[in-house]
Amino acid sequence: MLLDGALPVSIDQAVQRLRDGELVAMPTETVYGLAADATSPDAVTKIFSAKGRPSNHPLIVHVADAQGVGTFAASVPPVAERLMRAFWPGPLTLILPRRPEVGASVAGEQDTIGVRCPAHPVALALLRACAEAGIAGLAAPSANRFGRVSPTTAAHVQAEFGDGLLVLDGGACAIGIESSIVDCSRAVPVLLRPGMLSREQLEAACGERLRSPDELAGPSPRASGTLESHYAPQAKVRLMSARMLQAALDVLGDAGPRIAVYARAPLRVRAPQVLLRRMPDDAADTARQLFAVLREFDAQGVQLIWVETPPEAAEWDGVRDRVQRAAAG
Ligand code: TXA
Ligand code: MG
């Protein structure tokens, strides 16, 4: 069921479902989320089974504001305070020490919990109405089946889960790739997943350098967004430089598999079975369309997707991370 998220009556219906322990899909500025009452282990279990996600992969709790964190986090370190003040509401998830009495199923039984206050007006309206109804936070992973490309429109969500799911339509997501994740539960902050907030922006707000997971000793936290193969379309994805792409295109005959090419460089294409789509020059524009483009290629039934390797510049970190994972699938 698709409802206009801008209408208060839609928010009311969504809150009612959530109070009944059911799932609801909500738009955020990054990607659409599949939401359940974070304080209800039964409701949270439904997320894992709907997605086909292993129950030890932790979910993010979405809250209406920074105060909402207190229900779930045992403490908020100064570095997390600074990041919240700088970027919430917005595309940033913080990993914090968890209150032992709440959110064990959300956290995949870990002693930490991921929290985020999203900036999308429909998500905020829903979270505020939930808080008033006694639901302190919504556990919500991206609203796709495990391992697949995240949804950035309401239609994508319906394609994943069918019409039985209540989907609040909030239009196409403005950012288009998932939030940056910073682990603030350790002695030093760690960037677990790059997003569209650049490392420089995050470090400026932290007042210190962000470590990478591989710089730390000890067991790394489980993050399904950090599994090597993730965000994978049906077609096989390969990353190539513009020169390699052109060379590969030049030797193609007229027959053979259907190939989609997503590249910034101007390329000569002669083979009729090749579908060419231009990648924007701007990283934010590319992030906004990336997952929709991958879904379109799948819908066209291509067997191969050749993507030009994104630039090395830091603003491309999030996009580069997602296409590398898609190519590892
Ligand atoms: O932008 C986003 O973050 C979207 C929207 C819906 O908010 N959500 C999202 O959720 O991407 P999901 O479940 O697809 O990815 C959540 C990521 C996973 O990589 C998960 O492992 C990590 O957050 N995560 C959650 N809690 C964690 C924890 N306690 N420790 C380490 N990683 C955690
Ligand atoms: Mg996901």
Tab-separated table of C-alpha atoms and ligand atoms in Angstrom:
chain	number	residue	atom	x	y	z
A	1	MET	CA	0.000	0.000	0.000
A	2	LEU	CA	1.458	3.331	-1.096
A	3	LEU	CA	0.549	6.434	0.952
A	4	ASP	CA	1.506	10.064	0.425
A	5	GLY	CA	3.957	10.672	3.278
A	6	ALA	CA	3.221	14.408	3.294
A	7	LEU	CA	-0.330	13.798	4.590
A	8	PRO	CA	-0.831	13.659	8.388
A	9	VAL	CA	-3.425	10.881	7.933
A	10	SER	CA	-0.724	8.710	6.320
A	11	ILE	CA	1.569	9.279	9.296
A	12	ASP	CA	-1.303	8.290	11.627
A	13	GLN	CA	-1.841	5.041	9.718
A	14	ALA	CA	1.863	4.259	9.799
A	15	VAL	CA	2.050	4.874	13.560
A	16	GLN	CA	-0.949	2.574	14.065
A	17	ARG	CA	0.782	-0.239	12.157
A	18	LEU	CA	3.973	0.280	14.131
A	19	ARG	CA	2.033	0.162	17.421
A	20	ASP	CA	0.547	-3.136	16.219
A	21	GLY	CA	4.083	-4.476	15.853
A	22	GLU	CA	4.000	-4.346	12.043
A	23	LEU	CA	6.565	-3.039	9.542
A	24	VAL	CA	6.360	0.235	7.592
A	25	ALA	CA	8.667	1.612	4.884
A	26	MET	CA	9.753	5.222	5.318
A	27	PRO	CA	11.698	7.610	3.131
A	28	THR	CA	14.914	9.123	4.464
A	29	GLU	CA	17.300	11.518	2.757
A	30	THR	CA	19.748	8.652	2.139
A	31	VAL	CA	17.666	5.589	1.141
A	32	TYR	CA	14.256	4.151	2.113
A	33	GLY	CA	14.163	2.239	5.395
A	34	LEU	CA	12.128	-0.786	6.535
A	35	ALA	CA	10.997	0.321	9.996
A	36	ALA	CA	9.754	-1.361	13.175
A	37	ASP	CA	9.384	-0.348	16.835
A	38	ALA	CA	12.984	-0.636	18.065
A	39	THR	CA	11.881	-1.484	21.593
A	40	SER	CA	9.819	-4.511	20.483
A	41	PRO	CA	11.934	-7.635	19.885
A	42	ASP	CA	8.998	-9.309	18.066
A	43	ALA	CA	8.613	-6.394	15.643
A	44	VAL	CA	12.367	-6.270	15.057
A	45	THR	CA	12.393	-9.997	14.266
A	46	LYS	CA	9.994	-9.269	11.400
A	47	ILE	CA	12.574	-6.982	9.796
A	48	PHE	CA	15.179	-9.739	9.758
A	49	SER	CA	12.787	-12.270	8.245
A	50	ALA	CA	11.344	-9.838	5.649
A	51	LYS	CA	14.843	-8.916	4.473
A	52	GLY	CA	16.306	-12.401	4.743
A	53	ARG	CA	19.038	-10.816	6.815
A	54	PRO	CA	21.013	-12.865	9.358
A	55	SER	CA	19.839	-11.785	12.826
A	56	ASN	CA	23.385	-11.086	14.022
A	57	HIS	CA	23.731	-8.163	11.586
A	58	PRO	CA	22.868	-5.078	13.654
A	59	LEU	CA	20.291	-2.475	12.581
A	60	ILE	CA	20.268	1.320	12.966
A	61	VAL	CA	17.786	2.941	15.377
A	62	HIS	CA	16.241	6.153	14.023
A	63	VAL	CA	15.295	8.807	16.563
A	64	ALA	CA	13.396	12.112	16.374
A	65	ASP	CA	16.217	14.175	17.898
A	66	ALA	CA	19.425	13.965	19.939
A	67	GLN	CA	17.420	13.536	23.185
A	68	GLY	CA	15.929	10.332	21.779
A	69	VAL	CA	19.351	8.689	21.938
A	70	GLY	CA	19.140	8.435	25.741
A	71	THR	CA	16.605	5.611	25.540
A	72	PHE	CA	19.081	3.397	23.703
A	73	ALA	CA	22.606	4.578	24.513
A	74	ALA	CA	24.248	4.038	27.899
A	75	SER	CA	26.436	7.104	27.364
A	76	VAL	CA	27.234	9.680	24.704
A	77	PRO	CA	30.978	10.379	24.424
A	78	PRO	CA	32.032	14.010	23.706
A	79	VAL	CA	33.084	13.150	20.151
A	80	ALA	CA	29.564	11.822	19.447
A	81	GLU	CA	28.033	14.997	20.922
A	82	ARG	CA	30.118	17.074	18.528
A	83	LEU	CA	29.122	14.981	15.518
A	84	MET	CA	25.426	15.106	16.436
A	85	ARG	CA	25.540	18.867	16.861
A	86	ALA	CA	27.257	19.295	13.493
A	87	PHE	CA	25.275	16.838	11.346
A	88	TRP	CA	21.895	15.897	12.873
A	89	PRO	CA	19.358	15.669	11.488
A	90	GLY	CA	21.357	14.227	8.603
A	91	PRO	CA	23.120	11.323	6.877
A	92	LEU	CA	25.277	10.223	9.820
A	93	THR	CA	24.956	7.128	12.021
A	94	LEU	CA	26.810	6.909	15.325
A	95	ILE	CA	27.731	3.670	17.087
A	96	LEU	CA	27.405	4.154	20.857
A	97	PRO	CA	27.562	1.952	23.978
A	98	ARG	CA	24.119	0.317	24.365
A	99	ARG	CA	21.880	0.328	27.435
A	100	PRO	CA	21.904	-3.361	28.388
A	101	GLU	CA	18.117	-3.470	28.918
A	102	VAL	CA	17.068	-2.258	25.443
A	103	GLY	CA	17.679	-3.001	21.798
A	104	ALA	CA	19.523	-6.320	22.116
A	105	SER	CA	17.751	-7.745	19.051
A	106	VAL	CA	18.298	-4.517	17.078
A	107	ALA	CA	21.992	-4.606	17.910
A	108	GLY	CA	22.423	-8.252	16.969
A	109	GLU	CA	23.228	-8.846	20.672
A	110	GLN	CA	26.295	-6.564	20.515
A	111	ASP	CA	26.892	-4.187	23.426
A	112	THR	CA	26.806	-1.179	21.103
A	113	ILE	CA	23.946	0.387	19.125
A	114	GLY	CA	23.734	2.427	15.905
A	115	VAL	CA	21.616	5.610	16.093
A	116	ARG	CA	20.683	8.220	13.510
A	117	CYS	CA	18.345	11.208	13.266
A	118	PRO	CA	17.372	11.456	9.582
A	119	ALA	CA	16.677	14.783	7.850
A	120	HIS	CA	13.772	13.781	5.577
A	121	PRO	CA	10.594	15.671	6.631
A	122	VAL	CA	8.420	12.532	6.323
A	123	ALA	CA	10.834	10.490	8.465
A	124	LEU	CA	10.950	13.267	11.056
A	125	ALA	CA	7.145	13.585	11.103
A	126	LEU	CA	6.858	9.818	11.598
A	127	LEU	CA	9.523	9.705	14.324
A	128	ARG	CA	7.925	12.604	16.224
A	129	ALA	CA	4.464	11.023	16.026
A	130	CYS	CA	5.966	7.718	17.186
A	131	ALA	CA	7.675	9.418	20.149
A	132	GLU	CA	4.319	10.901	21.169
A	133	ALA	CA	2.740	7.449	20.901
A	134	GLY	CA	5.411	5.959	23.168
A	135	ILE	CA	7.682	4.492	20.477
A	136	ALA	CA	11.097	5.943	21.286
A	137	GLY	CA	12.847	4.880	18.086
A	138	LEU	CA	12.471	2.959	14.835
A	139	ALA	CA	14.869	0.226	13.860
A	140	ALA	CA	15.286	0.526	10.101
A	141	PRO	CA	17.743	-1.042	7.707
A	142	SER	CA	17.574	-0.145	4.030
A	143	ALA	CA	14.279	-1.480	2.610
A	144	ASN	CA	15.778	-4.078	0.286
A	145	ARG	CA	16.335	-7.801	0.496
A	146	PHE	CA	19.675	-8.771	2.029
A	147	GLY	CA	22.625	-8.121	-0.255
A	148	ARG	CA	20.659	-6.220	-2.894
A	149	VAL	CA	20.773	-2.595	-3.992
A	150	SER	CA	19.186	-0.109	-1.546
A	151	PRO	CA	15.899	1.533	-2.648
A	152	THR	CA	15.815	5.267	-3.373
A	153	THR	CA	12.156	5.546	-4.444
A	154	ALA	CA	8.861	4.185	-3.102
A	155	ALA	CA	8.513	2.142	-6.313
A	156	HIS	CA	11.850	0.425	-5.576
A	157	VAL	CA	10.531	-0.608	-2.150
A	158	GLN	CA	7.343	-1.998	-3.673
A	159	ALA	CA	9.405	-3.939	-6.189
A	160	GLU	CA	11.252	-5.560	-3.251
A	161	PHE	CA	8.347	-6.319	-0.905
A	162	GLY	CA	5.090	-6.119	-2.868
A	163	ASP	CA	1.884	-4.286	-2.015
A	164	GLY	CA	1.252	-5.749	1.451
A	165	LEU	CA	3.792	-3.401	3.010
A	166	LEU	CA	2.690	0.127	3.950
A	167	VAL	CA	5.107	2.479	2.131
A	168	LEU	CA	5.196	6.185	2.922
A	169	ASP	CA	6.056	7.910	-0.339
A	170	GLY	CA	8.501	10.770	0.167
A	171	GLY	CA	9.776	11.059	-3.396
A	172	ALA	CA	13.268	10.210	-4.613
A	173	CYS	CA	15.971	10.313	-1.935
A	174	ALA	CA	18.091	13.483	-2.092
A	175	ILE	CA	21.387	11.776	-1.155
A	176	GLY	CA	20.926	8.305	-2.614
A	177	ILE	CA	23.550	6.244	-0.748
A	178	GLU	CA	23.430	5.116	2.890
A	179	SER	CA	24.607	7.244	5.828
A	180	SER	CA	28.224	7.535	6.919
A	181	ILE	CA	28.827	5.422	10.046
A	182	VAL	CA	31.233	6.547	12.780
A	183	ASP	CA	31.947	4.207	15.682
A	184	CYS	CA	32.171	6.371	18.832
A	185	SER	CA	32.144	3.454	21.262
A	186	ARG	CA	35.919	2.994	21.275
A	187	ALA	CA	38.822	5.073	22.550
A	188	VAL	CA	39.175	6.652	19.091
A	189	PRO	CA	36.464	7.367	16.483
A	190	VAL	CA	36.399	4.946	13.531
A	191	LEU	CA	34.813	5.532	10.114
A	192	LEU	CA	33.032	2.213	9.495
A	193	ARG	CA	31.177	3.168	6.312
A	194	PRO	CA	31.833	6.180	4.057
A	195	GLY	CA	28.824	8.176	2.894
A	196	MET	CA	28.292	11.609	1.424
A	197	LEU	CA	29.666	13.492	4.432
A	198	SER	CA	33.335	13.665	3.586
A	199	ARG	CA	36.054	12.436	5.941
A	200	GLU	CA	37.314	16.056	6.125
A	201	GLN	CA	33.910	17.375	7.216
A	202	LEU	CA	33.573	14.646	9.837
A	203	GLU	CA	37.115	15.138	11.154
A	204	ALA	CA	36.639	18.910	11.368
A	205	ALA	CA	33.587	18.351	13.596
A	206	CYS	CA	35.304	15.631	15.682
A	207	GLY	CA	38.433	17.666	16.171
A	208	GLU	CA	40.489	14.538	15.561
A	209	ARG	CA	41.434	12.054	12.888
A	210	LEU	CA	39.020	9.236	12.044
A	211	ARG	CA	40.617	5.801	12.068
A	212	SER	CA	39.841	3.097	9.527
A	213	PRO	CA	38.644	-0.333	10.720
A	214	ASP	CA	41.871	-1.979	9.519
A	215	GLU	CA	43.982	0.351	11.721
A	216	LEU	CA	42.526	-1.199	14.856
A	217	ALA	CA	43.493	-4.370	16.608
A	218	GLY	CA	40.853	-6.726	17.902
A	219	PRO	CA	37.602	-8.007	16.428
A	220	SER	CA	35.957	-5.639	13.969
A	221	PRO	CA	32.289	-4.896	14.534
A	222	ARG	CA	29.841	-6.696	12.253
A	223	ALA	CA	28.484	-4.356	9.641
A	224	SER	CA	26.650	-5.936	6.747
A	225	GLY	CA	27.231	-2.775	4.733
A	226	THR	CA	30.883	-3.634	5.128
A	227	LEU	CA	30.666	-7.174	3.770
A	228	GLU	CA	32.743	-7.236	0.646
A	229	SER	CA	29.916	-8.370	-1.602
A	230	HIS	CA	26.943	-6.084	-1.040
A	231	TYR	CA	24.716	-3.695	-2.950
A	232	ALA	CA	24.779	-6.132	-5.856
A	233	PRO	CA	22.465	-5.934	-8.869
A	234	GLN	CA	21.564	-9.143	-10.759
A	235	ALA	CA	23.990	-8.365	-13.579
A	236	LYS	CA	27.708	-8.845	-13.062
A	237	VAL	CA	29.438	-5.524	-12.326
A	238	ARG	CA	33.021	-4.732	-13.406
A	239	LEU	CA	35.008	-1.586	-12.653
A	240	MET	CA	37.404	-0.325	-15.326
A	241	SER	CA	39.409	2.764	-16.198
A	242	ALA	CA	38.131	4.823	-19.147
A	243	ARG	CA	41.006	3.491	-21.289
A	244	MET	CA	40.236	-0.116	-20.477
A	245	LEU	CA	36.554	0.508	-21.115
A	246	GLN	CA	37.259	1.928	-24.558
A	247	ALA	CA	39.596	-0.957	-25.375
A	248	ALA	CA	36.972	-3.493	-24.296
A	249	LEU	CA	34.264	-1.747	-26.324
A	250	ASP	CA	36.492	-1.623	-29.414
A	251	VAL	CA	36.900	-5.390	-29.569
A	252	LEU	CA	33.193	-6.207	-29.121
A	253	GLY	CA	31.456	-7.872	-32.035
A	254	ASP	CA	27.792	-7.380	-32.929
A	255	ALA	CA	26.669	-10.465	-31.043
A	256	GLY	CA	27.267	-11.440	-27.435
A	257	PRO	CA	25.882	-10.479	-24.048
A	258	ARG	CA	23.973	-7.247	-23.494
A	259	ILE	CA	26.205	-4.786	-21.660
A	260	ALA	CA	25.385	-1.556	-19.827
A	261	VAL	CA	28.173	1.023	-19.544
A	262	TYR	CA	28.135	3.751	-16.874
A	263	ALA	CA	31.010	6.157	-17.454
A	264	ARG	CA	32.054	9.799	-17.249
A	265	ALA	CA	34.484	9.665	-20.160
A	266	PRO	CA	33.101	10.143	-23.675
A	267	LEU	CA	33.272	6.671	-25.267
A	268	ARG	CA	32.851	5.372	-28.812
A	269	VAL	CA	30.267	2.597	-28.909
A	270	ARG	CA	29.614	0.664	-32.117
A	271	ALA	CA	28.114	-2.604	-30.891
A	272	PRO	CA	24.279	-2.445	-30.875
A	273	GLN	CA	23.904	-4.542	-27.715
A	274	VAL	CA	25.625	-1.872	-25.578
A	275	LEU	CA	23.566	0.530	-23.497
A	276	LEU	CA	25.532	3.674	-22.610
A	277	ARG	CA	24.623	5.862	-19.672
A	278	ARG	CA	26.673	8.883	-18.670
A	279	MET	CA	27.934	9.144	-15.077
A	280	PRO	CA	27.686	12.751	-13.811
A	281	ASP	CA	30.901	14.717	-13.180
A	282	ASP	CA	29.706	15.532	-9.697
A	283	ALA	CA	29.931	12.927	-6.889
A	284	ALA	CA	26.681	14.051	-5.191
A	285	ASP	CA	24.769	13.830	-8.478
A	286	THR	CA	26.190	10.354	-9.064
A	287	ALA	CA	25.262	9.176	-5.548
A	288	ARG	CA	21.706	10.441	-6.027
A	289	GLN	CA	21.150	8.349	-9.158
A	290	LEU	CA	23.515	5.393	-8.643
A	291	PHE	CA	21.148	2.779	-7.167
A	292	ALA	CA	18.291	3.740	-9.506
A	293	VAL	CA	20.647	3.379	-12.482
A	294	LEU	CA	21.771	-0.090	-11.336
A	295	ARG	CA	18.110	-1.131	-10.940
A	296	GLU	CA	17.284	0.243	-14.415
A	297	PHE	CA	20.113	-1.786	-15.939
A	298	ASP	CA	18.725	-4.915	-14.263
A	299	ALA	CA	15.232	-4.085	-15.528
A	300	GLN	CA	16.660	-3.849	-19.063
A	301	GLY	CA	17.976	-7.374	-18.651
A	302	VAL	CA	21.651	-6.650	-19.263
A	303	GLN	CA	24.096	-9.400	-18.309
A	304	LEU	CA	27.090	-7.170	-17.620
A	305	ILE	CA	27.493	-3.686	-16.142
A	306	TRP	CA	30.788	-1.950	-16.861
A	307	VAL	CA	31.395	1.034	-14.594
A	308	GLU	CA	34.193	3.568	-14.996
A	309	THR	CA	36.218	3.603	-11.761
A	310	PRO	CA	35.253	6.803	-9.885
A	311	PRO	CA	37.939	9.457	-9.255
A	312	GLU	CA	40.345	9.133	-6.307
A	313	ALA	CA	39.132	12.419	-4.744
A	314	ALA	CA	37.676	12.175	-1.219
A	315	GLU	CA	34.211	13.377	-2.219
A	316	TRP	CA	33.874	10.166	-4.269
A	317	ASP	CA	34.644	7.844	-1.288
A	318	GLY	CA	30.993	6.882	-0.742
A	319	VAL	CA	30.237	6.213	-4.404
A	320	ARG	CA	33.539	4.354	-4.924
A	321	ASP	CA	32.797	2.161	-1.895
A	322	ARG	CA	29.334	1.206	-3.231
A	323	VAL	CA	30.433	0.387	-6.773
A	324	GLN	CA	33.413	-1.617	-5.489
A	325	ARG	CA	31.078	-3.696	-3.335
A	326	ALA	CA	28.652	-4.131	-6.234
A	327	ALA	CA	31.569	-5.390	-8.325
A	328	ALA	CA	32.585	-7.853	-5.601
A	329	GLY	CA	29.128	-9.487	-5.740
B	1	TXA	O1	21.297	5.639	5.495
B	1	TXA	C1	21.161	4.658	6.223
B	1	TXA	O2	21.936	4.404	7.157
B	1	TXA	C2	19.959	3.741	5.937
B	1	TXA	C3	18.679	4.524	6.223
B	1	TXA	C4	17.453	3.662	6.116
B	1	TXA	O3	18.779	5.145	7.469
B	1	TXA	N1	20.030	2.551	6.713
B	1	TXA	C5	20.927	1.563	6.454
B	1	TXA	O4	20.735	0.438	7.234
B	1	TXA	O5	21.785	1.640	5.610
B	1	TXA	P1	21.428	-0.972	6.938
B	1	TXA	O6	20.883	-1.914	7.946
B	1	TXA	O7	21.262	-1.346	5.518
B	1	TXA	O8	22.907	-0.710	7.322
B	1	TXA	C6	23.189	-0.492	8.673
B	1	TXA	C7	24.663	-0.593	8.895
B	1	TXA	C8	25.137	-1.993	8.714
B	1	TXA	O9	26.358	-1.974	8.015
B	1	TXA	C9	25.285	-2.436	10.149
B	1	TXA	O10	26.128	-3.518	10.307
B	1	TXA	C10	25.797	-1.168	10.798
B	1	TXA	O11	24.985	-0.192	10.224
B	1	TXA	N2	25.579	-1.181	12.242
B	1	TXA	C11	24.413	-1.038	12.906
B	1	TXA	N3	24.602	-1.179	14.227
B	1	TXA	C12	25.902	-1.412	14.414
B	1	TXA	C13	26.721	-1.660	15.563
B	1	TXA	N4	26.213	-1.712	16.794
B	1	TXA	N5	28.035	-1.844	15.370
B	1	TXA	C14	28.560	-1.809	14.131
B	1	TXA	N6	27.854	-1.594	13.005
B	1	TXA	C15	26.539	-1.404	13.146
B	2	MG	MG	21.449	-2.089	3.603
